GROMACS .gro file of C-alpha atoms in nm:
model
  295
    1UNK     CA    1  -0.342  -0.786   2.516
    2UNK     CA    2  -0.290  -0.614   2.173
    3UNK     CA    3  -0.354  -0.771   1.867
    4UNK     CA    4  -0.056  -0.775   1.796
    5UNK     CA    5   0.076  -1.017   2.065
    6UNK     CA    6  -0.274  -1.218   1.988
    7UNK     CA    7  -0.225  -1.293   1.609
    8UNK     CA    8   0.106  -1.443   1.704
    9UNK     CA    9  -0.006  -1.653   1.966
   10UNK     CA   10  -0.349  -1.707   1.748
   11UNK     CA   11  -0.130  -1.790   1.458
   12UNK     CA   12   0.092  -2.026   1.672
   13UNK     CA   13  -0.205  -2.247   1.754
   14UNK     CA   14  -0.397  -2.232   1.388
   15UNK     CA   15  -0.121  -2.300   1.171
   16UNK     CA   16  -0.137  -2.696   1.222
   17UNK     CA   17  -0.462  -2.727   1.100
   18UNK     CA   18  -0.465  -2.473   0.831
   19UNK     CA   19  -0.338  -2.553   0.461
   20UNK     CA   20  -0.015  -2.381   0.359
   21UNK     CA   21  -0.176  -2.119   0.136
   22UNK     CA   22  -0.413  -2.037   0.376
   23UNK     CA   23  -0.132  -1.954   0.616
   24UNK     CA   24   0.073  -1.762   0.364
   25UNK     CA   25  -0.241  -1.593   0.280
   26UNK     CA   26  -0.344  -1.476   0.615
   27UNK     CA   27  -0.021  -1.404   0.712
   28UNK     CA   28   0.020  -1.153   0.426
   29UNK     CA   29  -0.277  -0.978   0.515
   30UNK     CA   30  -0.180  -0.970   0.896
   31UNK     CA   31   0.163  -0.860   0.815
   32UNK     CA   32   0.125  -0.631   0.534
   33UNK     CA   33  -0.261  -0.458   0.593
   34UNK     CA   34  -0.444  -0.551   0.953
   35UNK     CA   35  -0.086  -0.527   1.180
   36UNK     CA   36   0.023  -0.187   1.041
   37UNK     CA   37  -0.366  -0.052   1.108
   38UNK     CA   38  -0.444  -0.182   1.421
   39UNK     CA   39  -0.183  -0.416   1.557
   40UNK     CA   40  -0.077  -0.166   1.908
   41UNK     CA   41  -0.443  -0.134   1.999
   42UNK     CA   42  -0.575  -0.346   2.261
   43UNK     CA   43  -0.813  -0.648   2.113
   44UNK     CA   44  -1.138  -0.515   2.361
   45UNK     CA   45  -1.068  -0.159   2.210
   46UNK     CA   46  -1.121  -0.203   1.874
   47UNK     CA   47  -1.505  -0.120   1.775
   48UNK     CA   48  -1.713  -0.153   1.490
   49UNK     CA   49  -1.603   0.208   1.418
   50UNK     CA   50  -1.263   0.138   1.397
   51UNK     CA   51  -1.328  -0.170   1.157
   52UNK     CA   52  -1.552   0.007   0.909
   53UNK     CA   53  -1.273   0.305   0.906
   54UNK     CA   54  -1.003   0.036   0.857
   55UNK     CA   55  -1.233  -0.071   0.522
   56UNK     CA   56  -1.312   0.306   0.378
   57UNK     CA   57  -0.952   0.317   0.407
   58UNK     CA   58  -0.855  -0.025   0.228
   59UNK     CA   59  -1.086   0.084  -0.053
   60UNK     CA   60  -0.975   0.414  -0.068
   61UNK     CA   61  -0.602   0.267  -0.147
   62UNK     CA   62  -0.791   0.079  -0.463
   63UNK     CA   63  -0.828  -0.242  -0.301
   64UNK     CA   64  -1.125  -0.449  -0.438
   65UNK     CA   65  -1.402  -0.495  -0.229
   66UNK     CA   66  -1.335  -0.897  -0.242
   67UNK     CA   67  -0.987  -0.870  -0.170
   68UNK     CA   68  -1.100  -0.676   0.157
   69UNK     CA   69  -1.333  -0.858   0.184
   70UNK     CA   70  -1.062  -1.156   0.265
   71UNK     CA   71  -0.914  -0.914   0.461
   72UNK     CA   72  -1.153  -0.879   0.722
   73UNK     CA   73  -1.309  -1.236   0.684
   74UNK     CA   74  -0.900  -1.342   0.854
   75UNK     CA   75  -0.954  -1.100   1.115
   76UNK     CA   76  -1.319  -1.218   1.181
   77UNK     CA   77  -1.158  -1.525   1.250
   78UNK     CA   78  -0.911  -1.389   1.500
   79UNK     CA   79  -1.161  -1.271   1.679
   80UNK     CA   80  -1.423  -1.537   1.689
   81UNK     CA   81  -1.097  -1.719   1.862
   82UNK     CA   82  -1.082  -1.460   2.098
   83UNK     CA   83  -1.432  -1.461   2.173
   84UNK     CA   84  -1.429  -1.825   2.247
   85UNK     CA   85  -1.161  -1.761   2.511
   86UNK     CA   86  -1.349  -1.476   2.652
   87UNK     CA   87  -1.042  -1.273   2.558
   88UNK     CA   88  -1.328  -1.024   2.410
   89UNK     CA   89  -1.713  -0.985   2.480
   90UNK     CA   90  -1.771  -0.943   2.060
   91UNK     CA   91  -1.620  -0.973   1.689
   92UNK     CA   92  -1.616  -0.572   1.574
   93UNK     CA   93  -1.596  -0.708   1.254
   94UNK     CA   94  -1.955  -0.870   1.214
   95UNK     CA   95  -2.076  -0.546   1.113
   96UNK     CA   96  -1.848  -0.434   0.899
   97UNK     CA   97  -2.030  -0.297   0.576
   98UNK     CA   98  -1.873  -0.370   0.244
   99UNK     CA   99  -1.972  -0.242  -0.163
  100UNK     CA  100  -2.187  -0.520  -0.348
  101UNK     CA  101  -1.973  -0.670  -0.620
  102UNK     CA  102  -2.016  -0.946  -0.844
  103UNK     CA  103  -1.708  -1.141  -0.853
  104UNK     CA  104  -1.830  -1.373  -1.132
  105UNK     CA  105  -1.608  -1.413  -1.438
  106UNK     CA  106  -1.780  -1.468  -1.798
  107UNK     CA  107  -1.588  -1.743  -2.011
  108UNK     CA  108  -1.719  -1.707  -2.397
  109UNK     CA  109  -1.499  -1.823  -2.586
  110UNK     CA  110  -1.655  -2.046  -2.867
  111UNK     CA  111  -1.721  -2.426  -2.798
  112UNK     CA  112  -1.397  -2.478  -3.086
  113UNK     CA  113  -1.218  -2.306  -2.871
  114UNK     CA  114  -1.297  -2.481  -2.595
  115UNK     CA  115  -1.276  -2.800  -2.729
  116UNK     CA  116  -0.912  -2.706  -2.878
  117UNK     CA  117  -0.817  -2.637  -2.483
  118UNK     CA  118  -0.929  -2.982  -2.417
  119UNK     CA  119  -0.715  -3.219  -2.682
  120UNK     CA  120  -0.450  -2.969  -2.650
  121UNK     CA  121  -0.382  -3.097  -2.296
  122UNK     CA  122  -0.477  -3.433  -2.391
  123UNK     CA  123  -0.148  -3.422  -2.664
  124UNK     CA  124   0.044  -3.163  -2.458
  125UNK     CA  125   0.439  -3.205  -2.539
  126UNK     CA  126   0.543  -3.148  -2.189
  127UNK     CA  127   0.472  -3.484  -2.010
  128UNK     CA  128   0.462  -3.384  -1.653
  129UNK     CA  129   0.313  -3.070  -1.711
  130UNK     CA  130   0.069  -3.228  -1.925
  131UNK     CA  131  -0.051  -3.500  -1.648
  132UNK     CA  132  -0.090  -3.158  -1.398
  133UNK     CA  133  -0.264  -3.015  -1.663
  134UNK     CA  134  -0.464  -3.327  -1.759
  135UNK     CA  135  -0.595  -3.348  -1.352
  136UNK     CA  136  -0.713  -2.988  -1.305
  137UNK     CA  137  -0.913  -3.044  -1.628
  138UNK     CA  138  -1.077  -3.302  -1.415
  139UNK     CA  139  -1.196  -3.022  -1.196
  140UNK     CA  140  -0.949  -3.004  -0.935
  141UNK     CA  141  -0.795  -2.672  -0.825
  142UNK     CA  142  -0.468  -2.605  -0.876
  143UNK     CA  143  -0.375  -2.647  -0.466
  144UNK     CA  144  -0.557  -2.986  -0.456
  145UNK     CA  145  -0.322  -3.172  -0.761
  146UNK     CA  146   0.009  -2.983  -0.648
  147UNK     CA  147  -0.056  -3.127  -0.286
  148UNK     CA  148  -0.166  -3.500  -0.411
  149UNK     CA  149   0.012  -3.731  -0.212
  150UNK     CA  150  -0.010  -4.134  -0.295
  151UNK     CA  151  -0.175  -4.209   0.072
  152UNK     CA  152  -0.469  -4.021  -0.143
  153UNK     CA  153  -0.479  -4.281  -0.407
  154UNK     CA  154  -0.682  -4.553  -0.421
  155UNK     CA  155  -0.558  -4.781  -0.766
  156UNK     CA  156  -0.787  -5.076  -0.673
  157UNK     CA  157  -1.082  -4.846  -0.603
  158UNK     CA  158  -0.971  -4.639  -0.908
  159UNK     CA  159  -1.070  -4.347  -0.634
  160UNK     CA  160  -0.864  -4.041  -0.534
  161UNK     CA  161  -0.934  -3.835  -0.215
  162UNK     CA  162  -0.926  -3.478  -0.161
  163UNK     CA  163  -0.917  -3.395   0.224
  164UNK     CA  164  -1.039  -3.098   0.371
  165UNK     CA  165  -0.712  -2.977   0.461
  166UNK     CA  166  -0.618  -2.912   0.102
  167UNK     CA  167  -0.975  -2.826  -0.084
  168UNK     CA  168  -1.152  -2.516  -0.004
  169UNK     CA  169  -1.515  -2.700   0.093
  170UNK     CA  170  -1.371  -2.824   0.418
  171UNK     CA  171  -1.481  -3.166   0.390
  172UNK     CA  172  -1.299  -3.488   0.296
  173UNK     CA  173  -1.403  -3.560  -0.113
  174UNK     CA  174  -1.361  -3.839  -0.320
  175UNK     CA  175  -1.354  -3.884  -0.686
  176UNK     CA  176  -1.334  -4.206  -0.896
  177UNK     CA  177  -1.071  -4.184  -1.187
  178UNK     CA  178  -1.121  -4.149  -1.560
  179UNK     CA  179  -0.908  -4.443  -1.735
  180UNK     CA  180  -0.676  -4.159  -1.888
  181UNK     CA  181  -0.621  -4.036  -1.514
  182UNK     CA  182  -0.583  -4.339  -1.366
  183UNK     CA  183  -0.301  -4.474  -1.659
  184UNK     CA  184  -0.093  -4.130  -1.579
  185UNK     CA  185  -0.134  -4.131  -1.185
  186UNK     CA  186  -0.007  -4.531  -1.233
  187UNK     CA  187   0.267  -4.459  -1.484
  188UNK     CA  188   0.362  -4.179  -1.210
  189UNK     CA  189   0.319  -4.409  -0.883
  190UNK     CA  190   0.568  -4.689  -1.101
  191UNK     CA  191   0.847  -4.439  -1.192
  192UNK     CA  192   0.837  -4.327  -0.800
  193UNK     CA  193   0.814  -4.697  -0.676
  194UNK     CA  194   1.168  -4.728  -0.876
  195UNK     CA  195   1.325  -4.398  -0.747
  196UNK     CA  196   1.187  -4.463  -0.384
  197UNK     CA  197   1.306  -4.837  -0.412
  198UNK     CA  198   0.916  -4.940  -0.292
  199UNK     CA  199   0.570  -5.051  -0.350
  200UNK     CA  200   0.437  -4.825  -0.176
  201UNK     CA  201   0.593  -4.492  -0.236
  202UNK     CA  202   0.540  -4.142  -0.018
  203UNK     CA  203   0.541  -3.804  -0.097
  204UNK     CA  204   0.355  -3.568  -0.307
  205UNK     CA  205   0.238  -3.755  -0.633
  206UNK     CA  206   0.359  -3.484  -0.933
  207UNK     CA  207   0.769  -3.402  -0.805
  208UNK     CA  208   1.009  -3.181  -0.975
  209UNK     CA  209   1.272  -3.430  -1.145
  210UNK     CA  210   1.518  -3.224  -1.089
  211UNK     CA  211   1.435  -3.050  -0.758
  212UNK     CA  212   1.313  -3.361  -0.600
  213UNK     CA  213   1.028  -3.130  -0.436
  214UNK     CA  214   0.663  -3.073  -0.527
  215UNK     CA  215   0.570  -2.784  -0.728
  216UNK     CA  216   0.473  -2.486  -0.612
  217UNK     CA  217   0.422  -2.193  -0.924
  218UNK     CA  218   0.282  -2.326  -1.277
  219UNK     CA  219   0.241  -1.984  -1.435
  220UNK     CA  220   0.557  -1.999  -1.685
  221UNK     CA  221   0.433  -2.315  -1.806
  222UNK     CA  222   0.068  -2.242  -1.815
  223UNK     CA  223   0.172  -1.962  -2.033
  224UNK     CA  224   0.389  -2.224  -2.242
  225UNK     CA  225   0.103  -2.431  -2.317
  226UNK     CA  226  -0.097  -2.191  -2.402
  227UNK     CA  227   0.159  -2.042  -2.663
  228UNK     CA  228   0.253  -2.317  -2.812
  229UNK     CA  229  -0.086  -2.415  -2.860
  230UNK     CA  230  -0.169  -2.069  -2.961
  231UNK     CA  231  -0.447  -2.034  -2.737
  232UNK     CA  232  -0.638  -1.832  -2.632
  233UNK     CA  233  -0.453  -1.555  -2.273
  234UNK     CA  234  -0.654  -1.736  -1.933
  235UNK     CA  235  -0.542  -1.771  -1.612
  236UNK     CA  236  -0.532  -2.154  -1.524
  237UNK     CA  237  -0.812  -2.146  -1.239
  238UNK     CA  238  -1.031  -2.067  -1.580
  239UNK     CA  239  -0.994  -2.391  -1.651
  240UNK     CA  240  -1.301  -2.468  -1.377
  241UNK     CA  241  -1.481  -2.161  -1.585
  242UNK     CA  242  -1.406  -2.385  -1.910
  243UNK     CA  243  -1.539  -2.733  -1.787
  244UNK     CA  244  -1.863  -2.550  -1.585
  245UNK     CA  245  -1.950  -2.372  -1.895
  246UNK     CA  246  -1.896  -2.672  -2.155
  247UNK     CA  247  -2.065  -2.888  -1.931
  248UNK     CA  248  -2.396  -2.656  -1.911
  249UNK     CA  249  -2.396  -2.506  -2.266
  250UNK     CA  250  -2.271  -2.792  -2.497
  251UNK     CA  251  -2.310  -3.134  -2.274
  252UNK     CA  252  -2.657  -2.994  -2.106
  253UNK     CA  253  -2.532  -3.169  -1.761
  254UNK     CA  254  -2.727  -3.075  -1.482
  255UNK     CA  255  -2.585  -2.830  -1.227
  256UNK     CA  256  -2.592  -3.053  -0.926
  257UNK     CA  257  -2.351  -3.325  -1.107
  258UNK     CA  258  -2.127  -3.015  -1.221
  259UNK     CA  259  -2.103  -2.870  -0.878
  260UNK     CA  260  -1.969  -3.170  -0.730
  261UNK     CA  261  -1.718  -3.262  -1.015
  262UNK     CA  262  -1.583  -2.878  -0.927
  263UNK     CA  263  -1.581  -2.945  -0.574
  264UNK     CA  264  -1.880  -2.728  -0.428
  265UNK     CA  265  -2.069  -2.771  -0.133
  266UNK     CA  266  -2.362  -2.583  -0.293
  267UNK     CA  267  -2.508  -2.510  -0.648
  268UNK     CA  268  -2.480  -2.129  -0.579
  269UNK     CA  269  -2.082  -2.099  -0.565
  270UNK     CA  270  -2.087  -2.344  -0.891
  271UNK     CA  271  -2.346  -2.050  -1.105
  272UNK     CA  272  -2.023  -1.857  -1.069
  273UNK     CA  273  -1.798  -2.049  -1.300
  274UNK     CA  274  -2.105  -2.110  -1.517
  275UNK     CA  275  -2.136  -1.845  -1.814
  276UNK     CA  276  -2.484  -1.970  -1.935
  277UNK     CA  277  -2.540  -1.846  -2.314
  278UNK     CA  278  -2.860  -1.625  -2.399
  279UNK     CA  279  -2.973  -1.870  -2.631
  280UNK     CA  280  -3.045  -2.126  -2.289
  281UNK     CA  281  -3.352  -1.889  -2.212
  282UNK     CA  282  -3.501  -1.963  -2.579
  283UNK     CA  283  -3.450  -2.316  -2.597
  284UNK     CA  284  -3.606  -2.398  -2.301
  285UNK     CA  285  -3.916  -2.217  -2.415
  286UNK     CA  286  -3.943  -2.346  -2.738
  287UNK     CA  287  -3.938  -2.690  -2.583
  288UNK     CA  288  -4.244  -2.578  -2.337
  289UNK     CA  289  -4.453  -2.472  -2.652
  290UNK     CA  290  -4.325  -2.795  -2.886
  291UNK     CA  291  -4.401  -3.049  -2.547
  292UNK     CA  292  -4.735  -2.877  -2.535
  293UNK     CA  293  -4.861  -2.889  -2.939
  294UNK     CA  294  -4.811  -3.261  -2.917
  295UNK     CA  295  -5.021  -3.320  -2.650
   0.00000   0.00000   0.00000
């Protein structure tokens, strides 16, 4: 079988239990890099040597070594399927060798600044766009609020639930509401129980008034906000940069309680959104020496 005919049938069978950017994603690697490669040679045929080649060339095209990284981790997957149908004997791709990179991204803007990013989506002017605003500020990627849908929402526990389909730990989460989250998720579940004619409303929470349909692209308006608040250019997943950073530099929360508020399943992925200052190193010190001369 080539891989061809595999990814579709692989595809065919995955696709219910994968989230929709995760499809769209692999499929646009498939389609657009792995297919065109290697998609007419057999699945047994292809060999560690035919992998790495397939990632000298990737890089050689200016591809970063994440991004190909991706790459390869969807075809991995392909083939640990395979594997467990004894369509092939091994993954080719466990081997594959790759550049060390450091995909961590510093966020140093002042604590003003930060703090003006804060009330500035607090007051926003645009009141659904503030509320989606207001929720990732809570932490939540941008994939988790867009795909909120009111079987998530718990108003009597004050809870909302994340399930694994739509957060990238895997794992069902839950996370009790702040009273300015919980007022906008209610005023938002009373204006749908009037348009749906219900108590008890379906369908994804934040809707497009004029679409009807959930949104899928907030980059024009992230770039509203940010003008009209004359703000500082960053892309709106720094806003999990923002809150990791604020909350280890100015609020001096420990890592652990950060981690889960971001949605981690470890402290190591959370050090990535974390731009510690220099100073940290100092002030811990000086506290050593000070605990110590008044003993």
């Amino acid at each position: 079988m080539t891989l061809q005919n595999f990814y579709d049938e692989f595809f065919e069978l995955t696709v219910p239990i994968q989230s929709e950017k995760t499809v769209l994603t692999k499929r646009a690697f498939f389609k657009n890099r792995i297919l065109p490669s290697l998609g007419e040679m057999e699945m047994g045929e292809v060999k560690y040597i035919h992998i790495q080649k397939f990632v000298n060339d990737l890089l050689g095209v200016g591809l970063k070594p994440k991004t190909v990284k991706n790459i390869i981790s969807g075809l991995s997957t392909l083939y640990r399927y395979a594997e467990k149908h004894e369509i092939v004997m091994a993954n080719p791709c466990q081997y594959a060798e790759l550049p060390q990179f450091d995909n961590k991204r510093d966020f140093e803007y002042s604590k003003e600044v930060q703090v003006e990013f804060v009330k500035s989506a607090l007051t926003y002017r645009e009141p659904m766009m503030r509320d989606i605003f207001l929720f990732l500020f809570h932490g939540r990627r941008k994939g988790e609020v867009l795909n909120l849908t009111w079987d998530m929402v718990d108003f009597d526990q004050r809870l909302y639930k994340i399930p694994a389909m739509i957060n990238k730990a895997r794992k069902n989460m839950s996370y009790k509401m702040t009273d300015i989250l919980y007022d906008r998720l209610m005023f938002h579940y009373l204006h749908e129980c009037i348009n749906q004619n219900t108590r008890f409303p379906r369908g994804y929470v934040f809707v497009n008034p004029e679409t009807r349909t959930k949104y899928s692209y907030l980059k024009k308006a992230w770039e509203r906000f940010l003008e009209s608040n004359d703000l500082p250019k960053i892309r709106l997943h720094d806003i999990r940069h923002l809150i990791g950073t604020y909350s280890i530099n100015i609020l001096e929360l420990p890592i652990e309680k950060i981690s889960h508020t971001l949605g981690h399943t470890n402290v190591a992925t959370t050090e990535k959104y974390v731009t510690i200052k220099p100073e940290t190193s100092k002030q811990v010190i000086d506290k050593i020496f000070a605990s110590v001369e008044s003993v």
